[in-house]
Amino acid sequence: MRIDVVTIFPSYLAPLREALLGRAIDRGLIEVAVHDLRDWTHDVHQAVDDSPYGGGPGMVMKPQVWGEALDSVIGPVIDSPARLVVPTPAGRPFTQQLAHEWTSAERLVFACGRYEGIDQRVVDHYAQRMPVDEVSIGDYVLVGGEVAVLVMVEAVVRLLPGVLGNPRSAAEDSFSDGLLEGPAYTRPEVWRDLPVPPVLRSGDHAAVDRWRRDRALERTARLRPDLLAALPPDALDEADRAV
Ligand SMILES: Nc1ccc2ncsc2c1
């Protein structure tokens, strides 16, 4: 997978070259290129924004600059293997399911807006020619899209084959079965008078699996009842319903 990010703050994306993601790059599992939007300006001030039509606070990012940048980064959009992703609070929710969907993309191109966002015609123009996703990482507003890109890239790349040391990790993620993960424990057996639940040390794998499922169901019911309600009817067996 190739990932391109267009931004006015390239250094914000430095974490993409660290740790797990950095190793995935070094191992050739992904390619990452970060582009400075100002490289496509032609004025001495390198202007990337302007006042909003209709008035109102803040500034809007100029379509001309974005058009030149994305044409250059995406290349010929006819039959482009790329998806264009625009982080925005006004987007569809980014979910584990969407992260999984994006793992089949050959290319992801992220357009990081700042200020009050990018002139809508940029999305409208490219949406006529290729898949474009306006995506939110939650119901809150950041200063720009860069942090959202870090979140989404990590969520997608960790699902790619070979990236995680143990493929079971991704398969057993929170949300992989529609539930939140239950609690996890490691040594010591007792810490500040708090013991590890004995079942986890019993060696009885069936009992451990049942205990973990029960804790996941309890946690999901307590913190995310919406996820329980969204489960398909056959997702819960009799033992689950007894929790
Ligand atoms: N452009 C922009 C501005 C704020 C924001 N918050 C979450 S994603 C995003 C994107």
PDB file of C-alpha atoms and ligand atoms in Angstrom:
ATOM      1  CA  MET A   1       0.000   0.000   0.000  1.00  0.00           C
ATOM      2  CA  ARG A   2       1.185   3.495  -0.841  1.00  0.00           C
ATOM      3  CA  ILE A   3       0.117   6.335   1.427  1.00  0.00           C
ATOM      4  CA  ASP A   4       0.402   9.995   0.449  1.00  0.00           C
ATOM      5  CA  VAL A   5      -0.357  12.854   2.810  1.00  0.00           C
ATOM      6  CA  VAL A   6      -0.725  16.475   1.660  1.00  0.00           C
ATOM      7  CA  THR A   7      -0.431  19.040   4.478  1.00  0.00           C
ATOM      8  CA  ILE A   8       0.910  22.499   5.343  1.00  0.00           C
ATOM      9  CA  PHE A   9       2.621  20.928   8.370  1.00  0.00           C
ATOM     10  CA  PRO A  10       4.695  17.968   7.069  1.00  0.00           C
ATOM     11  CA  SER A  11       6.546  17.654  10.389  1.00  0.00           C
ATOM     12  CA  TYR A  12       3.210  16.759  12.084  1.00  0.00           C
ATOM     13  CA  LEU A  13       3.396  13.460  10.194  1.00  0.00           C
ATOM     14  CA  ALA A  14       6.869  12.525  11.473  1.00  0.00           C
ATOM     15  CA  PRO A  15       5.372   9.805  13.768  1.00  0.00           C
ATOM     16  CA  LEU A  16       4.493   7.847  10.627  1.00  0.00           C
ATOM     17  CA  ARG A  17       8.163   6.923  10.413  1.00  0.00           C
ATOM     18  CA  GLU A  18       8.446   5.722  14.000  1.00  0.00           C
ATOM     19  CA  ALA A  19       8.006   2.302  15.661  1.00  0.00           C
ATOM     20  CA  LEU A  20       5.565  -0.150  14.050  1.00  0.00           C
ATOM     21  CA  LEU A  21       4.795   2.079  11.066  1.00  0.00           C
ATOM     22  CA  GLY A  22       8.453   2.912  10.549  1.00  0.00           C
ATOM     23  CA  ARG A  23       9.319  -0.780  10.570  1.00  0.00           C
ATOM     24  CA  ALA A  24       6.545  -1.482   8.052  1.00  0.00           C
ATOM     25  CA  ILE A  25       8.126   1.127   5.762  1.00  0.00           C
ATOM     26  CA  ASP A  26      11.618  -0.302   6.267  1.00  0.00           C
ATOM     27  CA  ARG A  27      10.299  -3.779   5.438  1.00  0.00           C
ATOM     28  CA  GLY A  28       8.653  -2.535   2.258  1.00  0.00           C
ATOM     29  CA  LEU A  29       5.135  -3.379   3.482  1.00  0.00           C
ATOM     30  CA  ILE A  30       4.030   0.202   2.881  1.00  0.00           C
ATOM     31  CA  GLU A  31       5.332   3.318   1.145  1.00  0.00           C
ATOM     32  CA  VAL A  32       4.693   6.712   2.737  1.00  0.00           C
ATOM     33  CA  ALA A  33       5.174  10.137   1.152  1.00  0.00           C
ATOM     34  CA  VAL A  34       4.348  13.431   2.856  1.00  0.00           C
ATOM     35  CA  HIS A  35       3.914  16.519   0.664  1.00  0.00           C
ATOM     36  CA  ASP A  36       3.937  20.202   1.615  1.00  0.00           C
ATOM     37  CA  LEU A  37       0.858  21.865   0.112  1.00  0.00           C
ATOM     38  CA  ARG A  38       2.782  25.134  -0.167  1.00  0.00           C
ATOM     39  CA  ASP A  39       4.976  23.526  -2.859  1.00  0.00           C
ATOM     40  CA  TRP A  40       2.023  24.147  -5.196  1.00  0.00           C
ATOM     41  CA  THR A  41       1.628  27.843  -4.436  1.00  0.00           C
ATOM     42  CA  HIS A  42       2.982  30.459  -6.825  1.00  0.00           C
ATOM     43  CA  ASP A  43       2.830  33.680  -4.847  1.00  0.00           C
ATOM     44  CA  VAL A  44       5.497  35.158  -2.607  1.00  0.00           C
ATOM     45  CA  HIS A  45       3.304  34.622   0.478  1.00  0.00           C
ATOM     46  CA  GLN A  46       2.590  30.983  -0.484  1.00  0.00           C
ATOM     47  CA  ALA A  47      -1.097  31.627   0.269  1.00  0.00           C
ATOM     48  CA  VAL A  48      -3.181  28.493   0.832  1.00  0.00           C
ATOM     49  CA  ASP A  49      -6.365  30.067   2.239  1.00  0.00           C
ATOM     50  CA  ASP A  50      -8.765  32.944   1.709  1.00  0.00           C
ATOM     51  CA  SER A  51     -11.869  34.491   3.280  1.00  0.00           C
ATOM     52  CA  PRO A  52     -15.093  32.461   3.164  1.00  0.00           C
ATOM     53  CA  TYR A  53     -17.823  33.422   0.649  1.00  0.00           C
ATOM     54  CA  GLY A  54     -20.943  34.376   2.604  1.00  0.00           C
ATOM     55  CA  GLY A  55     -18.837  35.729   5.473  1.00  0.00           C
ATOM     56  CA  GLY A  56     -18.220  34.068   8.811  1.00  0.00           C
ATOM     57  CA  PRO A  57     -15.185  33.381  10.944  1.00  0.00           C
ATOM     58  CA  GLY A  58     -11.934  31.850   9.847  1.00  0.00           C
ATOM     59  CA  MET A  59     -10.472  31.094   6.457  1.00  0.00           C
ATOM     60  CA  VAL A  60     -11.094  28.446   3.797  1.00  0.00           C
ATOM     61  CA  MET A  61      -8.362  26.589   1.916  1.00  0.00           C
ATOM     62  CA  LYS A  62      -8.063  27.582  -1.725  1.00  0.00           C
ATOM     63  CA  PRO A  63      -9.260  25.101  -4.372  1.00  0.00           C
ATOM     64  CA  GLN A  64      -6.613  26.062  -6.927  1.00  0.00           C
ATOM     65  CA  VAL A  65      -3.699  25.065  -4.695  1.00  0.00           C
ATOM     66  CA  TRP A  66      -5.371  21.826  -3.651  1.00  0.00           C
ATOM     67  CA  GLY A  67      -6.228  20.991  -7.251  1.00  0.00           C
ATOM     68  CA  GLU A  68      -2.640  21.384  -8.406  1.00  0.00           C
ATOM     69  CA  ALA A  69      -1.334  19.411  -5.434  1.00  0.00           C
ATOM     70  CA  LEU A  70      -3.774  16.513  -5.753  1.00  0.00           C
ATOM     71  CA  ASP A  71      -3.418  16.337  -9.555  1.00  0.00           C
ATOM     72  CA  SER A  72       0.328  16.028  -9.013  1.00  0.00           C
ATOM     73  CA  VAL A  73       0.144  13.491  -6.165  1.00  0.00           C
ATOM     74  CA  ILE A  74      -2.738  11.331  -7.473  1.00  0.00           C
ATOM     75  CA  GLY A  75      -1.693  11.443 -11.117  1.00  0.00           C
ATOM     76  CA  PRO A  76      -4.206  10.562 -13.851  1.00  0.00           C
ATOM     77  CA  VAL A  77      -7.443   9.993 -11.916  1.00  0.00           C
ATOM     78  CA  ILE A  78      -9.029   7.818 -14.594  1.00  0.00           C
ATOM     79  CA  ASP A  79      -8.946   4.269 -13.159  1.00  0.00           C
ATOM     80  CA  SER A  80      -6.812   5.579 -10.299  1.00  0.00           C
ATOM     81  CA  PRO A  81      -6.159   2.862  -7.685  1.00  0.00           C
ATOM     82  CA  ALA A  82      -6.236   5.618  -5.053  1.00  0.00           C
ATOM     83  CA  ARG A  83      -8.871   6.566  -2.528  1.00  0.00           C
ATOM     84  CA  LEU A  84      -8.897  10.237  -1.501  1.00  0.00           C
ATOM     85  CA  VAL A  85      -9.538  10.680   2.230  1.00  0.00           C
ATOM     86  CA  VAL A  86     -10.411  14.070   3.678  1.00  0.00           C
ATOM     87  CA  PRO A  87     -10.480  14.170   7.495  1.00  0.00           C
ATOM     88  CA  THR A  88     -13.259  16.444   8.766  1.00  0.00           C
ATOM     89  CA  PRO A  89     -15.508  16.672  11.834  1.00  0.00           C
ATOM     90  CA  ALA A  90     -18.364  16.747   9.300  1.00  0.00           C
ATOM     91  CA  GLY A  91     -17.556  13.311   7.904  1.00  0.00           C
ATOM     92  CA  ARG A  92     -18.726   9.708   8.160  1.00  0.00           C
ATOM     93  CA  PRO A  93     -17.435   7.960  11.277  1.00  0.00           C
ATOM     94  CA  PHE A  94     -14.064   6.228  10.972  1.00  0.00           C
ATOM     95  CA  THR A  95     -14.551   2.716  12.349  1.00  0.00           C
ATOM     96  CA  GLN A  96     -12.641  -0.552  12.576  1.00  0.00           C
ATOM     97  CA  GLN A  97     -14.812  -1.789   9.717  1.00  0.00           C
ATOM     98  CA  LEU A  98     -13.771   1.152   7.522  1.00  0.00           C
ATOM     99  CA  ALA A  99     -10.137   0.527   8.470  1.00  0.00           C
ATOM    100  CA  HIS A 100     -10.558  -3.060   7.262  1.00  0.00           C
ATOM    101  CA  GLU A 101     -12.188  -1.881   4.030  1.00  0.00           C
ATOM    102  CA  TRP A 102      -9.276   0.446   3.305  1.00  0.00           C
ATOM    103  CA  THR A 103      -6.699  -2.362   3.686  1.00  0.00           C
ATOM    104  CA  SER A 104      -7.648  -3.456   0.154  1.00  0.00           C
ATOM    105  CA  ALA A 105      -6.816  -0.040  -1.329  1.00  0.00           C
ATOM    106  CA  GLU A 106      -3.637   0.112  -3.401  1.00  0.00           C
ATOM    107  CA  ARG A 107      -3.255   3.789  -2.492  1.00  0.00           C
ATOM    108  CA  LEU A 108      -4.622   6.119   0.158  1.00  0.00           C
ATOM    109  CA  VAL A 109      -4.186   9.864  -0.412  1.00  0.00           C
ATOM    110  CA  PHE A 110      -4.963  12.017   2.630  1.00  0.00           C
ATOM    111  CA  ALA A 111      -5.776  15.723   2.235  1.00  0.00           C
ATOM    112  CA  CYS A 112      -5.193  17.512   5.542  1.00  0.00           C
ATOM    113  CA  GLY A 113      -7.323  20.608   5.855  1.00  0.00           C
ATOM    114  CA  ARG A 114      -6.732  23.404   8.303  1.00  0.00           C
ATOM    115  CA  TYR A 115      -8.686  26.522   9.274  1.00  0.00           C
ATOM    116  CA  GLU A 116     -12.400  26.105   8.418  1.00  0.00           C
ATOM    117  CA  GLY A 117     -11.598  23.350   5.948  1.00  0.00           C
ATOM    118  CA  ILE A 118     -11.028  22.946   2.221  1.00  0.00           C
ATOM    119  CA  ASP A 119     -13.227  24.597  -0.448  1.00  0.00           C
ATOM    120  CA  GLN A 120     -15.994  22.008  -1.023  1.00  0.00           C
ATOM    121  CA  ARG A 121     -15.393  22.021  -4.779  1.00  0.00           C
ATOM    122  CA  VAL A 122     -12.161  20.084  -4.250  1.00  0.00           C
ATOM    123  CA  VAL A 123     -14.093  17.109  -2.830  1.00  0.00           C
ATOM    124  CA  ASP A 124     -16.838  17.557  -5.428  1.00  0.00           C
ATOM    125  CA  HIS A 125     -14.313  17.631  -8.295  1.00  0.00           C
ATOM    126  CA  TYR A 126     -12.409  14.506  -7.305  1.00  0.00           C
ATOM    127  CA  ALA A 127     -15.555  12.628  -6.214  1.00  0.00           C
ATOM    128  CA  GLN A 128     -16.618  12.694  -9.883  1.00  0.00           C
ATOM    129  CA  ARG A 129     -13.462  10.776 -10.800  1.00  0.00           C
ATOM    130  CA  MET A 130     -12.468   8.525  -7.892  1.00  0.00           C
ATOM    131  CA  PRO A 131     -13.569   7.286  -4.453  1.00  0.00           C
ATOM    132  CA  VAL A 132     -13.523  10.167  -1.976  1.00  0.00           C
ATOM    133  CA  ASP A 133     -14.222   9.689   1.749  1.00  0.00           C
ATOM    134  CA  GLU A 134     -14.908  12.628   4.074  1.00  0.00           C
ATOM    135  CA  VAL A 135     -14.203  10.979   7.432  1.00  0.00           C
ATOM    136  CA  SER A 136     -14.473  11.958  11.094  1.00  0.00           C
ATOM    137  CA  ILE A 137     -12.474  10.317  13.887  1.00  0.00           C
ATOM    138  CA  GLY A 138     -14.967  11.462  16.514  1.00  0.00           C
ATOM    139  CA  ASP A 139     -17.415  14.097  17.627  1.00  0.00           C
ATOM    140  CA  TYR A 140     -14.874  16.756  18.501  1.00  0.00           C
ATOM    141  CA  VAL A 141     -12.941  19.357  16.535  1.00  0.00           C
ATOM    142  CA  LEU A 142      -9.173  19.475  16.144  1.00  0.00           C
ATOM    143  CA  VAL A 143      -7.177  22.322  14.605  1.00  0.00           C
ATOM    144  CA  GLY A 144      -6.467  20.353  11.458  1.00  0.00           C
ATOM    145  CA  GLY A 145      -6.631  16.952   9.828  1.00  0.00           C
ATOM    146  CA  GLU A 146      -3.044  15.829  10.514  1.00  0.00           C
ATOM    147  CA  VAL A 147      -3.693  14.123  13.855  1.00  0.00           C
ATOM    148  CA  ALA A 148      -6.720  12.381  12.348  1.00  0.00           C
ATOM    149  CA  VAL A 149      -4.471  11.048   9.567  1.00  0.00           C
ATOM    150  CA  LEU A 150      -2.051   9.606  12.129  1.00  0.00           C
ATOM    151  CA  VAL A 151      -4.967   7.825  13.801  1.00  0.00           C
ATOM    152  CA  MET A 152      -6.396   6.429  10.586  1.00  0.00           C
ATOM    153  CA  VAL A 153      -3.062   5.382   9.069  1.00  0.00           C
ATOM    154  CA  GLU A 154      -2.106   3.467  12.215  1.00  0.00           C
ATOM    155  CA  ALA A 155      -5.522   1.766  12.397  1.00  0.00           C
ATOM    156  CA  VAL A 156      -5.251   0.656   8.751  1.00  0.00           C
ATOM    157  CA  VAL A 157      -1.574  -0.273   8.517  1.00  0.00           C
ATOM    158  CA  ARG A 158      -1.610  -2.477  11.629  1.00  0.00           C
ATOM    159  CA  LEU A 159      -4.199  -4.639   9.834  1.00  0.00           C
ATOM    160  CA  LEU A 160      -1.983  -5.256   6.808  1.00  0.00           C
ATOM    161  CA  PRO A 161      -0.448  -8.749   6.553  1.00  0.00           C
ATOM    162  CA  GLY A 162       2.965  -8.970   8.154  1.00  0.00           C
ATOM    163  CA  VAL A 163       2.810  -5.695  10.058  1.00  0.00           C
ATOM    164  CA  LEU A 164       1.814  -7.062  13.463  1.00  0.00           C
ATOM    165  CA  GLY A 165       4.112  -9.722  14.942  1.00  0.00           C
ATOM    166  CA  ASN A 166       1.144 -11.876  15.886  1.00  0.00           C
ATOM    167  CA  PRO A 167      -1.711 -11.859  13.323  1.00  0.00           C
ATOM    168  CA  ARG A 168      -4.060 -13.057  16.093  1.00  0.00           C
ATOM    169  CA  SER A 169      -3.758  -9.587  17.680  1.00  0.00           C
ATOM    170  CA  ALA A 170      -5.645  -7.900  14.865  1.00  0.00           C
ATOM    171  CA  ALA A 171      -8.127 -10.766  14.620  1.00  0.00           C
ATOM    172  CA  GLU A 172      -8.921 -10.406  18.333  1.00  0.00           C
ATOM    173  CA  ASP A 173      -9.077  -6.621  18.430  1.00  0.00           C
ATOM    174  CA  SER A 174     -11.761  -4.767  20.228  1.00  0.00           C
ATOM    175  CA  PHE A 175     -14.650  -4.504  17.775  1.00  0.00           C
ATOM    176  CA  SER A 176     -13.432  -7.515  15.763  1.00  0.00           C
ATOM    177  CA  ASP A 177     -16.403  -9.465  17.180  1.00  0.00           C
ATOM    178  CA  GLY A 178     -18.485  -6.339  17.701  1.00  0.00           C
ATOM    179  CA  LEU A 179     -17.603  -6.146  21.396  1.00  0.00           C
ATOM    180  CA  LEU A 180     -15.122  -4.172  23.454  1.00  0.00           C
ATOM    181  CA  GLU A 181     -12.148  -6.200  24.659  1.00  0.00           C
ATOM    182  CA  GLY A 182     -12.251  -7.326  28.261  1.00  0.00           C
ATOM    183  CA  PRO A 183      -9.504  -6.672  30.858  1.00  0.00           C
ATOM    184  CA  ALA A 184      -5.944  -7.977  30.417  1.00  0.00           C
ATOM    185  CA  TYR A 185      -3.460  -9.053  33.113  1.00  0.00           C
ATOM    186  CA  THR A 186       0.211  -9.992  33.385  1.00  0.00           C
ATOM    187  CA  ARG A 187       2.725 -10.756  36.180  1.00  0.00           C
ATOM    188  CA  PRO A 188       2.907 -10.315  39.138  1.00  0.00           C
ATOM    189  CA  GLU A 189       0.140 -12.587  40.408  1.00  0.00           C
ATOM    190  CA  VAL A 190      -0.747 -10.012  43.094  1.00  0.00           C
ATOM    191  CA  TRP A 191      -0.070  -6.288  42.739  1.00  0.00           C
ATOM    192  CA  ARG A 192      -0.892  -3.843  45.567  1.00  0.00           C
ATOM    193  CA  ASP A 193      -3.128  -6.534  47.104  1.00  0.00           C
ATOM    194  CA  LEU A 194      -4.987  -6.921  43.772  1.00  0.00           C
ATOM    195  CA  PRO A 195      -4.855 -10.516  42.493  1.00  0.00           C
ATOM    196  CA  VAL A 196      -5.078 -11.732  38.913  1.00  0.00           C
ATOM    197  CA  PRO A 197      -8.508 -13.446  38.465  1.00  0.00           C
ATOM    198  CA  PRO A 198      -7.792 -17.106  39.336  1.00  0.00           C
ATOM    199  CA  VAL A 199      -9.506 -18.492  36.223  1.00  0.00           C
ATOM    200  CA  LEU A 200      -6.734 -16.944  34.099  1.00  0.00           C
ATOM    201  CA  ARG A 201      -4.185 -19.101  35.903  1.00  0.00           C
ATOM    202  CA  SER A 202      -6.319 -22.260  35.865  1.00  0.00           C
ATOM    203  CA  GLY A 203      -5.031 -23.668  32.569  1.00  0.00           C
ATOM    204  CA  ASP A 204      -8.668 -24.413  31.667  1.00  0.00           C
ATOM    205  CA  HIS A 205      -8.790 -22.790  28.208  1.00  0.00           C
ATOM    206  CA  ALA A 206     -12.555 -23.208  27.817  1.00  0.00           C
ATOM    207  CA  ALA A 207     -13.144 -21.538  31.171  1.00  0.00           C
ATOM    208  CA  VAL A 208     -10.708 -18.735  30.268  1.00  0.00           C
ATOM    209  CA  ASP A 209     -12.431 -18.153  26.925  1.00  0.00           C
ATOM    210  CA  ARG A 210     -15.850 -18.040  28.649  1.00  0.00           C
ATOM    211  CA  TRP A 211     -14.583 -15.680  31.350  1.00  0.00           C
ATOM    212  CA  ARG A 212     -13.059 -13.330  28.767  1.00  0.00           C
ATOM    213  CA  ARG A 213     -16.249 -13.328  26.695  1.00  0.00           C
ATOM    214  CA  ASP A 214     -18.331 -12.567  29.798  1.00  0.00           C
ATOM    215  CA  ARG A 215     -16.072  -9.658  30.772  1.00  0.00           C
ATOM    216  CA  ALA A 216     -16.237  -8.302  27.181  1.00  0.00           C
ATOM    217  CA  LEU A 217     -20.041  -8.523  27.203  1.00  0.00           C
ATOM    218  CA  GLU A 218     -20.250  -6.817  30.601  1.00  0.00           C
ATOM    219  CA  ARG A 219     -17.856  -4.037  29.536  1.00  0.00           C
ATOM    220  CA  THR A 220     -19.684  -3.481  26.257  1.00  0.00           C
ATOM    221  CA  ALA A 221     -23.083  -3.375  27.985  1.00  0.00           C
ATOM    222  CA  ARG A 222     -21.748  -0.869  30.506  1.00  0.00           C
ATOM    223  CA  LEU A 223     -19.741   1.436  28.184  1.00  0.00           C
ATOM    224  CA  ARG A 224     -21.146   0.888  24.674  1.00  0.00           C
ATOM    225  CA  PRO A 225     -24.711  -0.509  24.756  1.00  0.00           C
ATOM    226  CA  ASP A 226     -25.037   0.781  21.186  1.00  0.00           C
ATOM    227  CA  LEU A 227     -22.572  -1.865  20.035  1.00  0.00           C
ATOM    228  CA  LEU A 228     -24.629  -4.616  21.681  1.00  0.00           C
ATOM    229  CA  ALA A 229     -27.779  -3.308  20.031  1.00  0.00           C
ATOM    230  CA  ALA A 230     -26.006  -3.345  16.645  1.00  0.00           C
ATOM    231  CA  LEU A 231     -24.997  -7.015  16.869  1.00  0.00           C
ATOM    232  CA  PRO A 232     -26.706  -9.390  14.431  1.00  0.00           C
ATOM    233  CA  PRO A 233     -29.381 -11.557  16.142  1.00  0.00           C
ATOM    234  CA  ASP A 234     -27.263 -14.710  15.995  1.00  0.00           C
ATOM    235  CA  ALA A 235     -24.151 -13.035  17.454  1.00  0.00           C
ATOM    236  CA  LEU A 236     -25.038 -13.919  21.062  1.00  0.00           C
ATOM    237  CA  ASP A 237     -25.549 -17.501  22.195  1.00  0.00           C
ATOM    238  CA  GLU A 238     -27.511 -18.659  25.247  1.00  0.00           C
ATOM    239  CA  ALA A 239     -24.473 -18.380  27.523  1.00  0.00           C
ATOM    240  CA  ASP A 240     -23.890 -14.821  26.297  1.00  0.00           C
ATOM    241  CA  ARG A 241     -27.456 -13.835  27.038  1.00  0.00           C
ATOM    242  CA  ALA A 242     -27.088 -15.141  30.598  1.00  0.00           C
ATOM    243  CA  VAL A 243     -24.377 -12.539  31.345  1.00  0.00           C
TER     244      VAL A 243
HETATM  245  N1  LIG B   1      -9.532  20.242   8.607  1.00  0.00           N
HETATM  246  C1  LIG B   1      -9.889  19.732   9.849  1.00  0.00           C
HETATM  247  C2  LIG B   1     -10.127  20.586  10.914  1.00  0.00           C
HETATM  248  C3  LIG B   1     -10.529  20.077  12.135  1.00  0.00           C
HETATM  249  C4  LIG B   1     -10.657  18.679  12.298  1.00  0.00           C
HETATM  250  N2  LIG B   1     -11.029  17.966  13.440  1.00  0.00           N
HETATM  251  C5  LIG B   1     -11.086  16.654  13.264  1.00  0.00           C
HETATM  252  S1  LIG B   1     -10.674  16.191  11.678  1.00  0.00           S
HETATM  253  C6  LIG B   1     -10.411  17.845  11.209  1.00  0.00           C
HETATM  254  C7  LIG B   1     -10.027  18.361   9.965  1.00  0.00           C
END
